[in-house]
PDB file of N, CA and C in Angstrom:
ATOM      1  N   UNK A 488      82.232 114.762  64.857  1.00 40.00           N
ATOM      2  CA  UNK A 488      81.683 113.890  65.866  1.00 40.00           C
ATOM      3  C   UNK A 488      80.179 113.836  65.752  1.00 40.00           C
ATOM      4  N   UNK A 489      79.698 112.712  66.065  1.00 43.00           N
ATOM      5  CA  UNK A 489      78.270 112.499  66.018  1.00 43.00           C
ATOM      6  C   UNK A 489      77.733 112.608  67.424  1.00 43.00           C
ATOM      7  N   UNK A 490      76.839 113.475  67.642  1.00 45.00           N
ATOM      8  CA  UNK A 490      76.254 113.650  68.969  1.00 45.00           C
ATOM      9  C   UNK A 490      74.796 113.245  68.898  1.00 45.00           C
ATOM     10  N   UNK A 491      74.477 112.242  69.641  1.00 47.00           N
ATOM     11  CA  UNK A 491      73.105 111.744  69.680  1.00 47.00           C
ATOM     12  C   UNK A 491      72.562 112.057  71.055  1.00 47.00           C
ATOM     13  N   UNK A 492      71.339 112.395  71.127  1.00 47.00           N
ATOM     14  CA  UNK A 492      70.787 112.744  72.439  1.00 47.00           C
ATOM     15  C   UNK A 492      69.886 111.627  72.927  1.00 47.00           C
ATOM     16  N   UNK A 493      69.954 111.445  74.228  1.00 49.00           N
ATOM     17  CA  UNK A 493      69.086 110.474  74.875  1.00 49.00           C
ATOM     18  C   UNK A 493      67.787 111.204  75.215  1.00 49.00           C
ATOM     19  N   UNK A 494      66.857 110.516  75.697  1.00 49.00           N
ATOM     20  CA  UNK A 494      65.546 111.087  75.966  1.00 49.00           C
ATOM     21  C   UNK A 494      65.567 112.328  76.829  1.00 49.00           C
ATOM     22  N   UNK A 495      66.583 112.522  77.696  1.00 51.00           N
ATOM     23  CA  UNK A 495      66.602 113.694  78.567  1.00 51.00           C
ATOM     24  C   UNK A 495      67.299 114.869  77.910  1.00 51.00           C
ATOM     25  N   UNK A 496      67.769 114.750  76.687  1.00 49.00           N
ATOM     26  CA  UNK A 496      68.352 115.857  75.951  1.00 49.00           C
ATOM     27  C   UNK A 496      69.849 115.968  76.096  1.00 49.00           C
ATOM     28  N   UNK A 497      70.527 115.075  76.814  1.00 48.00           N
ATOM     29  CA  UNK A 497      71.981 115.135  76.987  1.00 48.00           C
ATOM     30  C   UNK A 497      72.642 114.458  75.803  1.00 48.00           C
ATOM     31  N   UNK A 498      73.664 115.079  75.224  1.00 50.00           N
ATOM     32  CA  UNK A 498      74.347 114.440  74.095  1.00 50.00           C
ATOM     33  C   UNK A 498      75.121 113.219  74.575  1.00 50.00           C
ATOM     34  N   UNK A 499      75.162 112.198  73.731  1.00 50.00           N
ATOM     35  CA  UNK A 499      75.841 110.951  74.089  1.00 50.00           C
ATOM     36  C   UNK A 499      77.024 110.735  73.160  1.00 50.00           C
ATOM     37  N   UNK A 500      78.002 111.615  73.202  1.00 48.00           N
ATOM     38  CA  UNK A 500      79.199 111.463  72.396  1.00 48.00           C
ATOM     39  C   UNK A 500      79.972 110.233  72.858  1.00 48.00           C
ATOM     40  N   UNK A 501      80.707 109.629  71.967  1.00 51.00           N
ATOM     41  CA  UNK A 501      81.463 108.413  72.254  1.00 51.00           C
ATOM     42  C   UNK A 501      80.546 107.293  72.716  1.00 51.00           C
ATOM     43  N   UNK A 502      79.408 107.188  72.097  1.00 53.00           N
ATOM     44  CA  UNK A 502      78.439 106.123  72.344  1.00 53.00           C
ATOM     45  C   UNK A 502      77.933 106.099  73.779  1.00 53.00           C
ATOM     46  N   UNK A 503      77.938 107.212  74.437  1.00 48.00           N
ATOM     47  CA  UNK A 503      77.362 107.311  75.762  1.00 48.00           C
ATOM     48  C   UNK A 503      78.278 106.842  76.877  1.00 48.00           C
ATOM     49  N   UNK A 504      79.571 106.598  76.566  1.00 49.00           N
ATOM     50  CA  UNK A 504      80.481 106.127  77.608  1.00 49.00           C
ATOM     51  C   UNK A 504      80.734 107.203  78.663  1.00 49.00           C
ATOM     52  N   UNK A 505      80.809 108.455  78.262  1.00 51.00           N
ATOM     53  CA  UNK A 505      81.099 109.533  79.202  1.00 51.00           C
ATOM     54  C   UNK A 505      79.986 109.656  80.226  1.00 51.00           C
ATOM     55  N   UNK A 506      78.767 109.597  79.759  1.00 53.00           N
ATOM     56  CA  UNK A 506      77.656 109.778  80.690  1.00 53.00           C
ATOM     57  C   UNK A 506      77.440 108.560  81.572  1.00 53.00           C
ATOM     58  N   UNK A 507      77.797 107.399  81.106  1.00 57.00           N
ATOM     59  CA  UNK A 507      77.524 106.208  81.896  1.00 57.00           C
ATOM     60  C   UNK A 507      78.675 105.860  82.832  1.00 57.00           C
ATOM     61  N   UNK A 508      79.798 106.556  82.781  1.00 66.00           N
ATOM     62  CA  UNK A 508      80.904 106.317  83.698  1.00 66.00           C
ATOM     63  C   UNK A 508      81.909 105.303  83.193  1.00 66.00           C
ATOM     64  N   UNK A 509      81.764 104.806  81.963  1.00 77.00           N
ATOM     65  CA  UNK A 509      82.720 103.820  81.445  1.00 77.00           C
ATOM     66  C   UNK A 509      84.112 104.405  81.261  1.00 77.00           C
ATOM     67  N   UNK A 510      84.188 105.699  80.920  1.00 87.00           N
ATOM     68  CA  UNK A 510      85.505 106.301  80.729  1.00 87.00           C
ATOM     69  C   UNK A 510      86.275 106.337  82.045  1.00 87.00           C
ATOM     70  N   UNK A 511      85.589 106.493  83.142  1.00 87.00           N
ATOM     71  CA  UNK A 511      86.240 106.463  84.450  1.00 87.00           C
ATOM     72  C   UNK A 511      86.819 105.081  84.689  1.00 87.00           C
ATOM     73  N   UNK A 512      86.037 104.059  84.343  1.00 88.00           N
ATOM     74  CA  UNK A 512      86.522 102.690  84.501  1.00 88.00           C
ATOM     75  C   UNK A 512      87.697 102.409  83.567  1.00 88.00           C
ATOM     76  N   UNK A 513      87.643 102.922  82.356  1.00 91.00           N
ATOM     77  CA  UNK A 513      88.737 102.739  81.409  1.00 91.00           C
ATOM     78  C   UNK A 513      90.014 103.413  81.911  1.00 91.00           C
ATOM     79  N   UNK A 514      89.859 104.629  82.435  1.00 90.00           N
ATOM     80  CA  UNK A 514      91.023 105.328  82.974  1.00 90.00           C
ATOM     81  C   UNK A 514      91.596 104.569  84.164  1.00 90.00           C
ATOM     82  N   UNK A 515      90.730 104.064  85.013  1.00 91.00           N
ATOM     83  CA  UNK A 515      91.174 103.271  86.168  1.00 91.00           C
ATOM     84  C   UNK A 515      91.886 102.001  85.707  1.00 91.00           C
ATOM     85  N   UNK A 516      91.308 101.340  84.693  1.00 93.00           N
ATOM     86  CA  UNK A 516      91.939 100.140  84.150  1.00 93.00           C
ATOM     87  C   UNK A 516      93.305 100.454  83.547  1.00 93.00           C
ATOM     88  N   UNK A 517      93.412 101.553  82.831  1.00 93.00           N
ATOM     89  CA  UNK A 517      94.687 101.960  82.241  1.00 93.00           C
ATOM     90  C   UNK A 517      95.717 102.243  83.335  1.00 93.00           C
ATOM     91  N   UNK A 518      95.284 102.930  84.385  1.00 94.00           N
ATOM     92  CA  UNK A 518      96.188 103.246  85.489  1.00 94.00           C
ATOM     93  C   UNK A 518      96.640 101.962  86.184  1.00 94.00           C
ATOM     94  N   UNK A 519      95.714 101.050  86.444  1.00 95.00           N
ATOM     95  CA  UNK A 519      96.059  99.784  87.088  1.00 95.00           C
ATOM     96  C   UNK A 519      96.940  98.922  86.183  1.00 95.00           C
ATOM     97  N   UNK A 520      96.664  98.966  84.874  1.00 95.00           N
ATOM     98  CA  UNK A 520      97.478  98.214  83.923  1.00 95.00           C
ATOM     99  C   UNK A 520      98.903  98.740  83.915  1.00 95.00           C
ATOM    100  N   UNK A 521      99.044 100.039  83.922  1.00 95.00           N
ATOM    101  CA  UNK A 521     100.385 100.638  83.939  1.00 95.00           C
ATOM    102  C   UNK A 521     101.098 100.303  85.245  1.00 95.00           C
ATOM    103  N   UNK A 522     100.382 100.352  86.343  1.00 94.00           N
ATOM    104  CA  UNK A 522     100.963  99.983  87.638  1.00 94.00           C
ATOM    105  C   UNK A 522     101.416  98.520  87.625  1.00 94.00           C
ATOM    106  N   UNK A 523     100.576  97.657  87.083  1.00 95.00           N
ATOM    107  CA  UNK A 523     100.911  96.239  86.990  1.00 95.00           C
ATOM    108  C   UNK A 523     102.118  96.022  86.079  1.00 95.00           C
ATOM    109  N   UNK A 524     102.173  96.761  84.968  1.00 96.00           N
ATOM    110  CA  UNK A 524     103.294  96.656  84.036  1.00 96.00           C
ATOM    111  C   UNK A 524     104.598  97.065  84.727  1.00 96.00           C
ATOM    112  N   UNK A 525     104.550  98.113  85.538  1.00 95.00           N
ATOM    113  CA  UNK A 525     105.723  98.568  86.277  1.00 95.00           C
ATOM    114  C   UNK A 525     106.173  97.509  87.276  1.00 95.00           C
ATOM    115  N   UNK A 526     105.210  96.914  87.985  1.00 96.00           N
ATOM    116  CA  UNK A 526     105.547  95.884  88.975  1.00 96.00           C
ATOM    117  C   UNK A 526     106.113  94.640  88.304  1.00 96.00           C
ATOM    118  N   UNK A 527     105.542  94.249  87.182  1.00 96.00           N
ATOM    119  CA  UNK A 527     106.046  93.079  86.451  1.00 96.00           C
ATOM    120  C   UNK A 527     107.469  93.335  85.961  1.00 96.00           C
ATOM    121  N   UNK A 528     107.716  94.542  85.492  1.00 95.00           N
ATOM    122  CA  UNK A 528     109.059  94.896  85.037  1.00 95.00           C
ATOM    123  C   UNK A 528     110.061  94.841  86.193  1.00 95.00           C
ATOM    124  N   UNK A 529     109.653  95.342  87.361  1.00 95.00           N
ATOM    125  CA  UNK A 529     110.528  95.298  88.533  1.00 95.00           C
ATOM    126  C   UNK A 529     110.797  93.856  88.951  1.00 95.00           C
ATOM    127  N   UNK A 530     109.775  93.015  88.940  1.00 96.00           N
ATOM    128  CA  UNK A 530     109.944  91.606  89.315  1.00 96.00           C
ATOM    129  C   UNK A 530     110.833  90.893  88.307  1.00 96.00           C
ATOM    130  N   UNK A 531     110.681  91.239  87.025  1.00 95.00           N
ATOM    131  CA  UNK A 531     111.515  90.619  85.995  1.00 95.00           C
ATOM    132  C   UNK A 531     112.981  90.964  86.205  1.00 95.00           C
ATOM    133  N   UNK A 532     113.272  92.237  86.440  1.00 96.00           N
ATOM    134  CA  UNK A 532     114.673  92.627  86.652  1.00 96.00           C
ATOM    135  C   UNK A 532     115.218  92.009  87.929  1.00 96.00           C
ATOM    136  N   UNK A 533     114.388  91.906  88.959  1.00 96.00           N
ATOM    137  CA  UNK A 533     114.820  91.275  90.205  1.00 96.00           C
ATOM    138  C   UNK A 533     115.109  89.794  90.000  1.00 96.00           C
ATOM    139  N   UNK A 534     114.270  89.119  89.237  1.00 96.00           N
ATOM    140  CA  UNK A 534     114.506  87.691  88.995  1.00 96.00           C
ATOM    141  C   UNK A 534     115.756  87.481  88.151  1.00 96.00           C
ATOM    142  N   UNK A 535     116.043  88.386  87.229  1.00 96.00           N
ATOM    143  CA  UNK A 535     117.277  88.289  86.443  1.00 96.00           C
ATOM    144  C   UNK A 535     118.485  88.471  87.347  1.00 96.00           C
ATOM    145  N   UNK A 536     118.415  89.436  88.269  1.00 96.00           N
ATOM    146  CA  UNK A 536     119.518  89.649  89.210  1.00 96.00           C
ATOM    147  C   UNK A 536     119.697  88.436  90.113  1.00 96.00           C
ATOM    148  N   UNK A 537     118.595  87.837  90.558  1.00 96.00           N
ATOM    149  CA  UNK A 537     118.679  86.641  91.401  1.00 96.00           C
ATOM    150  C   UNK A 537     119.326  85.505  90.619  1.00 96.00           C
ATOM    151  N   UNK A 538     118.943  85.335  89.362  1.00 95.00           N
ATOM    152  CA  UNK A 538     119.546  84.294  88.533  1.00 95.00           C
ATOM    153  C   UNK A 538     121.046  84.495  88.365  1.00 95.00           C
ATOM    154  N   UNK A 539     121.458  85.729  88.151  1.00 96.00           N
ATOM    155  CA  UNK A 539     122.883  86.032  88.020  1.00 96.00           C
ATOM    156  C   UNK A 539     123.617  85.719  89.321  1.00 96.00           C
ATOM    157  N   UNK A 540     123.014  86.102  90.443  1.00 96.00           N
ATOM    158  CA  UNK A 540     123.633  85.834  91.744  1.00 96.00           C
ATOM    159  C   UNK A 540     123.732  84.333  92.007  1.00 96.00           C
ATOM    160  N   UNK A 541     122.708  83.584  91.634  1.00 96.00           N
ATOM    161  CA  UNK A 541     122.739  82.127  91.822  1.00 96.00           C
ATOM    162  C   UNK A 541     123.850  81.506  90.985  1.00 96.00           C
ATOM    163  N   UNK A 542     124.014  81.977  89.746  1.00 96.00           N
ATOM    164  CA  UNK A 542     125.096  81.458  88.902  1.00 96.00           C
ATOM    165  C   UNK A 542     126.460  81.743  89.526  1.00 96.00           C
ATOM    166  N   UNK A 543     126.637  82.968  90.052  1.00 96.00           N
ATOM    167  CA  UNK A 543     127.907  83.310  90.683  1.00 96.00           C
ATOM    168  C   UNK A 543     128.157  82.456  91.925  1.00 96.00           C
ATOM    169  N   UNK A 544     127.114  82.255  92.728  1.00 95.00           N
ATOM    170  CA  UNK A 544     127.263  81.438  93.937  1.00 95.00           C
ATOM    171  C   UNK A 544     127.583  79.987  93.583  1.00 95.00           C
ATOM    172  N   UNK A 545     126.934  79.458  92.546  1.00 95.00           N
ATOM    173  CA  UNK A 545     127.231  78.089  92.116  1.00 95.00           C
ATOM    174  C   UNK A 545     128.669  77.961  91.635  1.00 95.00           C
ATOM    175  N   UNK A 546     129.152  78.978  90.942  1.00 95.00           N
ATOM    176  CA  UNK A 546     130.541  78.969  90.475  1.00 95.00           C
ATOM    177  C   UNK A 546     131.498  78.975  91.662  1.00 95.00           C
ATOM    178  N   UNK A 547     131.212  79.807  92.665  1.00 94.00           N
ATOM    179  CA  UNK A 547     132.062  79.860  93.848  1.00 94.00           C
ATOM    180  C   UNK A 547     132.031  78.530  94.601  1.00 94.00           C
ATOM    181  N   UNK A 548     130.845  77.917  94.707  1.00 93.00           N
ATOM    182  CA  UNK A 548     130.744  76.621  95.377  1.00 93.00           C
ATOM    183  C   UNK A 548     131.533  75.550  94.639  1.00 93.00           C
ATOM    184  N   UNK A 549     131.489  75.584  93.318  1.00 92.00           N
ATOM    185  CA  UNK A 549     132.257  74.631  92.522  1.00 92.00           C
ATOM    186  C   UNK A 549     133.755  74.810  92.754  1.00 92.00           C
ATOM    187  N   UNK A 550     134.201  76.058  92.785  1.00 92.00           N
ATOM    188  CA  UNK A 550     135.615  76.327  93.043  1.00 92.00           C
ATOM    189  C   UNK A 550     136.011  75.870  94.448  1.00 92.00           C
ATOM    190  N   UNK A 551     135.140  76.111  95.429  1.00 91.00           N
ATOM    191  CA  UNK A 551     135.429  75.663  96.794  1.00 91.00           C
ATOM    192  C   UNK A 551     135.482  74.139  96.866  1.00 91.00           C
ATOM    193  N   UNK A 552     134.599  73.479  96.124  1.00 91.00           N
ATOM    194  CA  UNK A 552     134.606  72.019  96.096  1.00 91.00           C
ATOM    195  C   UNK A 552     135.927  71.501  95.551  1.00 91.00           C
ATOM    196  N   UNK A 553     136.403  72.136  94.481  1.00 90.00           N
ATOM    197  CA  UNK A 553     137.698  71.742  93.912  1.00 90.00           C
ATOM    198  C   UNK A 553     138.837  71.982  94.906  1.00 90.00           C
ATOM    199  N   UNK A 554     138.780  73.119  95.615  1.00 89.00           N
ATOM    200  CA  UNK A 554     139.816  73.418  96.602  1.00 89.00           C
ATOM    201  C   UNK A 554     139.806  72.400  97.739  1.00 89.00           C
ATOM    202  N   UNK A 555     138.591  72.036  98.201  1.00 88.00           N
ATOM    203  CA  UNK A 555     138.507  71.049  99.269  1.00 88.00           C
ATOM    204  C   UNK A 555     138.988  69.678  98.800  1.00 88.00           C
ATOM    205  N   UNK A 556     138.700  69.348  97.561  1.00 89.00           N
ATOM    206  CA  UNK A 556     139.195  68.073  97.025  1.00 89.00           C
ATOM    207  C   UNK A 556     140.721  68.042  97.006  1.00 89.00           C
ATOM    208  N   UNK A 557     141.323  69.133  96.564  1.00 89.00           N
ATOM    209  CA  UNK A 557     142.787  69.160  96.520  1.00 89.00           C
ATOM    210  C   UNK A 557     143.369  69.144  97.933  1.00 89.00           C
ATOM    211  N   UNK A 558     142.733  69.853  98.864  1.00 87.00           N
ATOM    212  CA  UNK A 558     143.215  69.832 100.250  1.00 87.00           C
ATOM    213  C   UNK A 558     143.061  68.434 100.841  1.00 87.00           C
ATOM    214  N   UNK A 559     141.952  67.762 100.504  1.00 88.00           N
ATOM    215  CA  UNK A 559     141.759  66.388 100.968  1.00 88.00           C
ATOM    216  C   UNK A 559     142.822  65.458 100.411  1.00 88.00           C
ATOM    217  N   UNK A 560     143.216  65.658  99.167  1.00 88.00           N
ATOM    218  CA  UNK A 560     144.279  64.849  98.567  1.00 88.00           C
ATOM    219  C   UNK A 560     145.609  65.058  99.262  1.00 88.00           C
ATOM    220  N   UNK A 561     145.911  66.315  99.555  1.00 89.00           N
ATOM    221  CA  UNK A 561     147.169  66.614 100.252  1.00 89.00           C
ATOM    222  C   UNK A 561     147.155  66.000 101.650  1.00 89.00           C
ATOM    223  N   UNK A 562     146.022  66.137 102.344  1.00 87.00           N
ATOM    224  CA  UNK A 562     145.907  65.567 103.684  1.00 87.00           C
ATOM    225  C   UNK A 562     146.011  64.051 103.648  1.00 87.00           C
ATOM    226  N   UNK A 563     145.402  63.434 102.655  1.00 89.00           N
ATOM    227  CA  UNK A 563     145.494  61.986 102.505  1.00 89.00           C
ATOM    228  C   UNK A 563     146.922  61.530 102.271  1.00 89.00           C
ATOM    229  N   UNK A 564     147.660  62.272 101.442  1.00 89.00           N
ATOM    230  CA  UNK A 564     149.059  61.926 101.185  1.00 89.00           C
ATOM    231  C   UNK A 564     149.889  62.078 102.451  1.00 89.00           C
ATOM    232  N   UNK A 565     149.617  63.126 103.212  1.00 86.00           N
ATOM    233  CA  UNK A 565     150.348  63.336 104.463  1.00 86.00           C
ATOM    234  C   UNK A 565     150.060  62.219 105.458  1.00 86.00           C
ATOM    235  N   UNK A 566     148.798  61.827 105.559  1.00 86.00           N
ATOM    236  CA  UNK A 566     148.440  60.738 106.476  1.00 86.00           C
ATOM    237  C   UNK A 566     149.101  59.429 106.036  1.00 86.00           C
ATOM    238  N   UNK A 567     149.188  59.211 104.740  1.00 86.00           N
ATOM    239  CA  UNK A 567     149.883  58.027 104.236  1.00 86.00           C
ATOM    240  C   UNK A 567     151.348  58.024 104.630  1.00 86.00           C
ATOM    241  N   UNK A 568     151.989  59.168 104.536  1.00 83.00           N
ATOM    242  CA  UNK A 568     153.400  59.267 104.946  1.00 83.00           C
ATOM    243  C   UNK A 568     153.558  59.013 106.443  1.00 83.00           C
ATOM    244  N   UNK A 569     152.599  59.561 107.226  1.00 78.00           N
ATOM    245  CA  UNK A 569     152.669  59.332 108.668  1.00 78.00           C
ATOM    246  C   UNK A 569     152.482  57.854 109.003  1.00 78.00           C
ATOM    247  N   UNK A 570     151.585  57.179 108.302  1.00 81.00           N
ATOM    248  CA  UNK A 570     151.396  55.742 108.527  1.00 81.00           C
ATOM    249  C   UNK A 570     152.667  54.969 108.176  1.00 81.00           C
ATOM    250  N   UNK A 571     153.269  55.355 107.064  1.00 78.00           N
ATOM    251  CA  UNK A 571     154.513  54.708 106.662  1.00 78.00           C
ATOM    252  C   UNK A 571     155.601  54.951 107.705  1.00 78.00           C
ATOM    253  N   UNK A 572     155.654  56.164 108.211  1.00 68.00           N
ATOM    254  CA  UNK A 572     156.641  56.512 109.221  1.00 68.00           C
ATOM    255  C   UNK A 572     156.398  55.745 110.518  1.00 68.00           C
ATOM    256  N   UNK A 573     155.150  55.590 110.894  1.00 68.00           N
ATOM    257  CA  UNK A 573     154.847  54.902 112.155  1.00 68.00           C
ATOM    258  C   UNK A 573     155.051  53.395 112.041  1.00 68.00           C
ATOM    259  N   UNK A 574     154.935  52.826 110.866  1.00 72.00           N
ATOM    260  CA  UNK A 574     155.134  51.386 110.672  1.00 72.00           C
ATOM    261  C   UNK A 574     156.616  50.999 110.660  1.00 72.00           C
ATOM    262  N   UNK A 575     157.443  51.937 110.320  1.00 65.00           N
ATOM    263  CA  UNK A 575     158.880  51.648 110.192  1.00 65.00           C
ATOM    264  C   UNK A 575     159.540  51.476 111.549  1.00 65.00           C
ATOM    265  N   UNK A 576     160.797  51.229 111.497  1.00 60.00           N
ATOM    266  CA  UNK A 576     161.566  51.025 112.718  1.00 60.00           C
ATOM    267  C   UNK A 576     162.134  52.343 113.225  1.00 60.00           C
ATOM    268  N   UNK A 577     161.552  53.427 112.809  1.00 68.00           N
ATOM    269  CA  UNK A 577     162.071  54.738 113.171  1.00 68.00           C
ATOM    270  C   UNK A 577     161.313  55.295 114.379  1.00 68.00           C
ATOM    271  N   UNK A 578     161.247  54.539 115.434  1.00 72.00           N
ATOM    272  CA  UNK A 578     160.512  54.976 116.617  1.00 72.00           C
ATOM    273  C   UNK A 578     161.154  56.199 117.242  1.00 72.00           C
ATOM    274  N   UNK A 579     162.469  56.322 117.102  1.00 74.00           N
ATOM    275  CA  UNK A 579     163.159  57.500 117.636  1.00 74.00           C
ATOM    276  C   UNK A 579     162.685  58.764 116.931  1.00 74.00           C
ATOM    277  N   UNK A 580     162.552  58.701 115.626  1.00 76.00           N
ATOM    278  CA  UNK A 580     162.072  59.849 114.853  1.00 76.00           C
ATOM    279  C   UNK A 580     160.627  60.171 115.217  1.00 76.00           C
ATOM    280  N   UNK A 581     159.809  59.152 115.413  1.00 74.00           N
ATOM    281  CA  UNK A 581     158.411  59.353 115.804  1.00 74.00           C
ATOM    282  C   UNK A 581     158.338  60.000 117.182  1.00 74.00           C
ATOM    283  N   UNK A 582     159.183  59.599 118.076  1.00 81.00           N
ATOM    284  CA  UNK A 582     159.211  60.184 119.416  1.00 81.00           C
ATOM    285  C   UNK A 582     159.597  61.657 119.337  1.00 81.00           C
ATOM    286  N   UNK A 583     160.589  61.979 118.518  1.00 84.00           N
ATOM    287  CA  UNK A 583     160.977  63.381 118.328  1.00 84.00           C
ATOM    288  C   UNK A 583     159.824  64.208 117.753  1.00 84.00           C
ATOM    289  N   UNK A 584     159.129  63.627 116.813  1.00 85.00           N
ATOM    290  CA  UNK A 584     158.012  64.340 116.195  1.00 85.00           C
ATOM    291  C   UNK A 584     156.907  64.606 117.218  1.00 85.00           C
ATOM    292  N   UNK A 585     156.619  63.652 118.083  1.00 89.00           N
ATOM    293  CA  UNK A 585     155.596  63.848 119.114  1.00 89.00           C
ATOM    294  C   UNK A 585     156.039  64.896 120.126  1.00 89.00           C
ATOM    295  N   UNK A 586     157.315  64.877 120.503  1.00 91.00           N
ATOM    296  CA  UNK A 586     157.824  65.886 121.429  1.00 91.00           C
ATOM    297  C   UNK A 586     157.773  67.278 120.802  1.00 91.00           C
ATOM    298  N   UNK A 587     158.110  67.376 119.533  1.00 93.00           N
ATOM    299  CA  UNK A 587     158.024  68.659 118.830  1.00 93.00           C
ATOM    300  C   UNK A 587     156.579  69.153 118.796  1.00 93.00           C
ATOM    301  N   UNK A 588     155.637  68.255 118.537  1.00 93.00           N
ATOM    302  CA  UNK A 588     154.219  68.631 118.509  1.00 93.00           C
ATOM    303  C   UNK A 588     153.774  69.137 119.875  1.00 93.00           C
ATOM    304  N   UNK A 589     154.176  68.480 120.938  1.00 94.00           N
ATOM    305  CA  UNK A 589     153.835  68.942 122.288  1.00 94.00           C
ATOM    306  C   UNK A 589     154.458  70.303 122.570  1.00 94.00           C
ATOM    307  N   UNK A 590     155.706  70.489 122.137  1.00 95.00           N
ATOM    308  CA  UNK A 590     156.361  71.780 122.316  1.00 95.00           C
ATOM    309  C   UNK A 590     155.580  72.900 121.609  1.00 95.00           C
ATOM    310  N   UNK A 591     155.205  72.656 120.377  1.00 94.00           N
ATOM    311  CA  UNK A 591     154.431  73.652 119.616  1.00 94.00           C
ATOM    312  C   UNK A 591     153.099  73.920 120.315  1.00 94.00           C
ATOM    313  N   UNK A 592     152.450  72.876 120.808  1.00 93.00           N
ATOM    314  CA  UNK A 592     151.185  73.041 121.503  1.00 93.00           C
ATOM    315  C   UNK A 592     151.350  73.930 122.736  1.00 93.00           C
ATOM    316  N   UNK A 593     152.381  73.683 123.533  1.00 92.00           N
ATOM    317  CA  UNK A 593     152.595  74.485 124.742  1.00 92.00           C
ATOM    318  C   UNK A 593     152.985  75.918 124.412  1.00 92.00           C
ATOM    319  N   UNK A 594     153.727  76.138 123.352  1.00 93.00           N
ATOM    320  CA  UNK A 594     154.071  77.509 122.941  1.00 93.00           C
ATOM    321  C   UNK A 594     152.807  78.257 122.536  1.00 93.00           C
ATOM    322  N   UNK A 595     151.955  77.628 121.773  1.00 93.00           N
ATOM    323  CA  UNK A 595     150.700  78.275 121.360  1.00 93.00           C
ATOM    324  C   UNK A 595     149.824  78.535 122.580  1.00 93.00           C
ATOM    325  N   UNK A 596     149.770  77.574 123.504  1.00 91.00           N
ATOM    326  CA  UNK A 596     148.981  77.743 124.730  1.00 91.00           C
ATOM    327  C   UNK A 596     149.528  78.909 125.549  1.00 91.00           C
ATOM    328  N   UNK A 597     150.846  79.020 125.650  1.00 91.00           N
ATOM    329  CA  UNK A 597     151.466  80.084 126.416  1.00 91.00           C
ATOM    330  C   UNK A 597     151.184  81.451 125.775  1.00 91.00           C
ATOM    331  N   UNK A 598     151.249  81.520 124.437  1.00 90.00           N
ATOM    332  CA  UNK A 598     150.964  82.780 123.726  1.00 90.00           C
ATOM    333  C   UNK A 598     149.509  83.195 123.941  1.00 90.00           C
ATOM    334  N   UNK A 599     148.596  82.261 123.860  1.00 90.00           N
ATOM    335  CA  UNK A 599     147.178  82.568 124.056  1.00 90.00           C
ATOM    336  C   UNK A 599     146.924  83.004 125.499  1.00 90.00           C
ATOM    337  N   UNK A 600     147.599  82.368 126.456  1.00 86.00           N
ATOM    338  CA  UNK A 600     147.406  82.687 127.870  1.00 86.00           C
ATOM    339  C   UNK A 600     147.921  84.086 128.199  1.00 86.00           C
ATOM    340  N   UNK A 601     148.953  84.554 127.524  1.00 86.00           N
ATOM    341  CA  UNK A 601     149.501  85.881 127.775  1.00 86.00           C
ATOM    342  C   UNK A 601     148.595  87.009 127.285  1.00 86.00           C
ATOM    343  N   UNK A 602     147.748  86.734 126.377  1.00 75.00           N
ATOM    344  CA  UNK A 602     146.859  87.778 125.854  1.00 75.00           C
ATOM    345  C   UNK A 602     145.899  88.130 126.892  1.00 75.00           C
TER     346      UNK A 602
END
């Protein structure tokens, strides 16, 4: 190592960084850099997890959309049958169906009231 002395007789190894306080700043910068690197790594892993969760949620929403579409198709077909039934001359059957619906409604109401 080369030790050069300044006018006051103190050796200035490492180009005088030790005496001027630059090494303290370098150590602080290294510590802050490492802290920043740790935080960036944590944010990166968190963003990857968020991306994975978003993909899973989008997949579930797509599946729910398909399920609702199929349920809508079934409901549409049922409503079509009911329209066909109501247009026909089968008023007796329609009356029975309405009475059955009222019966079911009152049974459910009675069960709920007993609780």
